[in-house]
């Protein structure tokens, strides 16, 4: 911290005010003072942090260095903790390196006021899930933000989605492609995929002539070359469905 001395008065007036090493005093000198020390910031200096606050800051910095960004808070009386290692919500912890599926949706809904009176409002329900198969039987986490405006995703939901995109989806993509290369059949977003082609709904096609997969308004669309309309659509609610575009690009011929 800057040592005691006369410095330009941060409160104005053109004179100098005495800084006692910790705070500004009431002693003011209206005449210029020649001093070699650099000027302190033109705001009241911050007092040293209490020891407990310093320890908490050090822990946060250590966690950030080890795991990257960390989300830790209590929502509606339930602990939410998420980092590059694991996500904990409502007493359940899922390690990102072991999770078998992820899913996230942003679904818009139009609502009227009570008794259908009044203007129509558009809201968005945000859903995130991660866990193991079989769904609804094995451990999983489902996190939701409901009734929010569509302009900006809620920060907690976006944090979980960003973790998935960085630490979960690349690993799952590698695993699915390696399994197909080894001659196995994999299920991605309820589309069965193997070396020869895919089966989804009532559609079965080989990889020849497949253009790729696009996303629009809550659906993933599979396109064939030269076809005017998509040959298959898959809802964004299906687990791991966000991997379809990359898998199809890797396997199409």
Coordinates of C-alpha atoms in Angstrom, one line a residue:
X1 CA 0.0 0.0 0.0
X2 CA 1.2 3.6 -0.8
X3 CA 3.2 5.1 2.1
X4 CA 2.0 8.2 4.1
X5 CA 2.5 11.6 2.5
X6 CA 1.0 14.6 0.8
X7 CA -0.9 13.9 -2.4
X8 CA -3.1 15.7 -4.8
X9 CA -6.5 16.1 -3.1
X10 CA -8.8 13.5 -4.6
X11 CA -11.8 15.6 -3.4
X12 CA -10.8 18.6 -5.6
X13 CA -9.7 22.1 -4.7
X14 CA -6.3 22.0 -6.4
X15 CA -4.4 21.5 -3.1
X16 CA -2.9 18.5 -1.3
X17 CA -4.4 16.2 1.3
X18 CA -2.5 14.0 3.8
X19 CA -2.7 10.2 3.2
X20 CA -1.7 8.5 6.5
X21 CA -0.9 5.2 4.9
X22 CA -4.4 3.7 5.3
X23 CA -6.9 6.5 4.7
X24 CA -7.3 10.2 3.7
X25 CA -7.2 12.6 6.6
X26 CA -8.8 16.1 7.2
X27 CA -5.4 17.8 6.8
X28 CA -5.3 19.8 3.6
X29 CA -2.4 22.0 2.3
X30 CA -3.5 24.5 -0.3
X31 CA 0.1 25.1 -1.6
X32 CA 1.9 22.8 -4.0
X33 CA 4.0 20.1 -2.3
X34 CA 7.1 18.6 -4.0
X35 CA 7.1 14.9 -3.4
X36 CA 8.7 12.0 -5.3
X37 CA 6.1 9.4 -4.4
X38 CA 3.6 8.4 -7.1
X39 CA 0.0 9.4 -6.7
X40 CA -2.4 6.9 -5.1
X41 CA -5.6 6.0 -6.9
X42 CA -8.2 8.8 -6.9
X43 CA -10.6 6.8 -4.8
X44 CA -10.5 5.7 -1.2
X45 CA -8.2 2.7 -0.9
X46 CA -9.7 -0.6 0.0
X47 CA -9.0 -2.0 3.4
X48 CA -7.2 -5.4 3.6
X49 CA -9.6 -8.4 3.2
X50 CA -10.3 -10.3 6.4
X51 CA -8.4 -13.5 6.8
X52 CA -11.5 -15.6 6.1
X53 CA -12.3 -13.7 2.9
X54 CA -8.7 -14.2 1.7
X55 CA -9.0 -17.9 2.4
X56 CA -12.2 -18.2 0.4
X57 CA -10.7 -16.2 -2.5
X58 CA -7.7 -18.5 -2.5
X59 CA -9.9 -21.6 -2.6
X60 CA -11.9 -20.1 -5.5
X61 CA -8.7 -19.4 -7.4
X62 CA -7.4 -22.9 -6.7
X63 CA -10.7 -24.5 -7.9
X64 CA -10.7 -22.3 -11.0
X65 CA -7.1 -23.4 -11.8
X66 CA -7.9 -27.1 -11.3
X67 CA -11.4 -27.3 -12.8
X68 CA -12.0 -24.1 -14.7
X69 CA -15.0 -22.0 -14.1
X70 CA -17.1 -23.1 -11.1
X71 CA -20.8 -22.6 -10.4
X72 CA -21.8 -22.9 -6.8
X73 CA -25.1 -21.6 -5.3
X74 CA -28.2 -22.6 -3.5
X75 CA -31.4 -22.4 -5.5
X76 CA -34.8 -22.8 -3.8
X77 CA -33.0 -24.4 -0.9
X78 CA -31.2 -26.9 -3.1
X79 CA -27.4 -26.9 -3.7
X80 CA -26.2 -26.6 -7.3
X81 CA -22.5 -27.1 -7.9
X82 CA -20.9 -27.5 -11.3
X83 CA -17.4 -27.6 -12.6
X84 CA -15.3 -29.4 -15.2
X85 CA -15.3 -32.5 -13.0
X86 CA -18.9 -33.0 -12.0
X87 CA -22.4 -31.5 -11.6
X88 CA -24.3 -31.8 -8.3
X89 CA -28.0 -31.0 -8.0
X90 CA -30.5 -32.0 -5.4
X91 CA -28.1 -34.5 -3.8
X92 CA -27.1 -36.3 -7.0
X93 CA -23.7 -36.0 -8.5
X94 CA -22.8 -36.9 -12.1
X95 CA -19.1 -37.0 -13.1
X96 CA -18.7 -35.5 -16.6
X97 CA -16.1 -38.1 -17.6
X98 CA -18.6 -40.9 -17.0
X99 CA -22.0 -39.5 -18.1
X100 CA -23.7 -41.5 -20.9
X101 CA -26.0 -38.8 -22.2
X102 CA -26.8 -35.1 -22.1
X103 CA -29.7 -33.1 -23.3
X104 CA -30.8 -29.5 -23.3
X105 CA -33.8 -27.6 -24.7
X106 CA -35.2 -24.1 -24.9
X107 CA -38.9 -24.4 -25.7
X108 CA -40.9 -21.2 -26.3
X109 CA -44.6 -21.1 -25.2
X110 CA -47.3 -18.5 -25.8
X111 CA -49.5 -17.8 -22.8
X112 CA -52.5 -15.6 -22.1
X113 CA -53.5 -14.0 -18.9
X114 CA -56.0 -15.5 -16.4
X115 CA -59.2 -16.8 -18.0
X116 CA -57.6 -16.2 -21.4
X117 CA -58.0 -12.5 -20.9
X118 CA -55.3 -10.0 -21.8
X119 CA -52.3 -9.9 -24.0
X120 CA -50.4 -13.0 -25.2
X121 CA -47.0 -13.4 -23.6
X122 CA -44.1 -15.5 -25.0
X123 CA -41.9 -17.3 -22.5
X124 CA -39.2 -19.9 -22.7
X125 CA -38.7 -23.0 -20.6
X126 CA -35.1 -24.1 -20.3
X127 CA -34.2 -27.8 -19.5
X128 CA -30.9 -29.5 -19.0
X129 CA -30.2 -33.1 -18.2
X130 CA -27.3 -35.4 -17.8
X131 CA -26.9 -39.0 -16.6
X132 CA -26.8 -42.7 -17.4
X133 CA -29.0 -45.1 -19.3
X134 CA -31.6 -46.5 -18.9
X135 CA -33.4 -43.1 -18.6
X136 CA -35.6 -42.7 -15.6
X137 CA -33.9 -45.7 -13.9
X138 CA -30.2 -44.9 -13.7
X139 CA -28.8 -41.9 -11.9
X140 CA -29.5 -38.6 -13.7
X141 CA -29.9 -34.8 -13.1
X142 CA -32.6 -32.7 -14.5
X143 CA -32.4 -28.9 -14.1
X144 CA -35.0 -26.5 -15.3
X145 CA -35.6 -22.8 -15.5
X146 CA -39.3 -22.1 -16.4
X147 CA -41.3 -19.1 -17.5
X148 CA -38.3 -16.9 -18.6
X149 CA -38.2 -14.6 -21.5
X150 CA -36.6 -15.9 -24.7
X151 CA -34.1 -13.0 -25.2
X152 CA -31.3 -14.3 -22.9
X153 CA -30.8 -17.8 -21.6
X154 CA -30.5 -17.9 -17.8
X155 CA -26.9 -17.9 -16.7
X156 CA -27.1 -21.2 -14.6
X157 CA -28.6 -23.1 -17.5
X158 CA -26.1 -21.7 -20.0
X159 CA -23.2 -22.6 -17.6
X160 CA -24.3 -26.2 -17.6
X161 CA -24.8 -26.3 -21.4
X162 CA -21.3 -24.8 -21.9
X163 CA -19.8 -27.5 -19.6
X164 CA -21.5 -30.2 -21.7
X165 CA -20.3 -28.8 -24.9
X166 CA -16.7 -28.6 -23.7
X167 CA -16.3 -31.7 -21.5
X168 CA -19.0 -34.2 -22.4
X169 CA -20.0 -34.0 -26.0
X170 CA -16.5 -34.3 -27.6
X171 CA -15.9 -37.5 -25.5
X172 CA -19.3 -39.0 -26.5
X173 CA -18.7 -38.1 -30.1
X174 CA -15.4 -40.0 -30.1
X175 CA -17.0 -43.0 -28.4
X176 CA -19.9 -43.3 -30.8
X177 CA -17.7 -43.0 -33.9
X178 CA -15.2 -45.5 -32.5
X179 CA -18.0 -47.9 -31.8
X180 CA -19.4 -47.6 -35.4
X181 CA -15.9 -48.0 -36.8
X182 CA -15.6 -51.2 -34.8
X183 CA -18.8 -52.6 -36.4
X184 CA -21.3 -51.8 -33.6
X185 CA -24.6 -50.1 -33.7
X186 CA -25.2 -47.0 -31.6
X187 CA -28.3 -45.1 -30.5
X188 CA -28.0 -41.3 -30.8
X189 CA -31.1 -39.3 -30.1
X190 CA -33.2 -42.4 -30.8
X191 CA -31.6 -42.8 -34.2
X192 CA -29.8 -46.2 -34.7
X193 CA -26.5 -45.7 -36.6
X194 CA -24.0 -48.2 -38.0
X195 CA -21.5 -48.5 -40.8
X196 CA -24.1 -49.0 -43.4
X197 CA -26.6 -46.3 -42.6
X198 CA -29.2 -45.3 -40.0
X199 CA -32.7 -46.1 -38.9
X200 CA -35.0 -43.5 -37.3
X201 CA -38.8 -43.6 -37.1
X202 CA -40.0 -45.1 -40.3
X203 CA -36.9 -44.0 -42.3
X204 CA -34.0 -46.4 -43.1
X205 CA -31.2 -45.1 -45.4
X206 CA -27.6 -45.9 -46.3
X207 CA -25.0 -43.2 -46.1
X208 CA -24.8 -42.7 -49.9
X209 CA -26.6 -39.6 -50.9
X210 CA -27.0 -38.1 -47.4
X211 CA -26.5 -34.3 -47.3
X212 CA -26.4 -33.8 -43.5
X213 CA -28.4 -32.6 -40.5
X214 CA -29.7 -29.1 -39.6
X215 CA -31.5 -27.7 -36.6
X216 CA -34.5 -25.3 -36.6
X217 CA -37.1 -24.5 -34.0
X218 CA -36.6 -27.4 -31.8
X219 CA -36.1 -30.1 -34.4
X220 CA -33.1 -31.8 -36.1
X221 CA -33.7 -32.4 -39.8
X222 CA -31.9 -35.1 -41.8
X223 CA -31.5 -34.1 -45.5
X224 CA -30.8 -36.3 -48.5
X225 CA -29.0 -34.8 -51.5
X226 CA -31.4 -33.5 -54.1
X227 CA -34.5 -34.0 -51.8
X228 CA -36.7 -31.0 -51.4
X229 CA -37.9 -31.9 -47.9
X230 CA -36.1 -33.5 -45.0
X231 CA -36.4 -37.2 -44.9
X232 CA -36.4 -37.4 -41.1
X233 CA -36.9 -35.0 -38.2
X234 CA -35.8 -35.7 -34.6
X235 CA -36.9 -33.6 -31.6
X236 CA -34.4 -31.8 -29.5
X237 CA -35.7 -33.5 -26.4
X238 CA -33.9 -36.8 -27.3
X239 CA -30.7 -37.5 -25.4
X240 CA -27.4 -36.8 -27.2
X241 CA -29.4 -35.6 -30.3
X242 CA -27.1 -32.6 -30.6
X243 CA -24.3 -35.0 -31.8
X244 CA -26.2 -36.0 -34.9
X245 CA -24.9 -33.3 -37.2
X246 CA -21.3 -34.2 -36.5
X247 CA -21.9 -38.0 -36.7
X248 CA -23.7 -37.7 -40.0
X249 CA -20.9 -35.5 -41.4
X250 CA -18.3 -38.1 -40.4
X251 CA -20.2 -41.1 -41.9
X252 CA -22.0 -39.8 -45.0
X253 CA -20.5 -40.7 -48.4

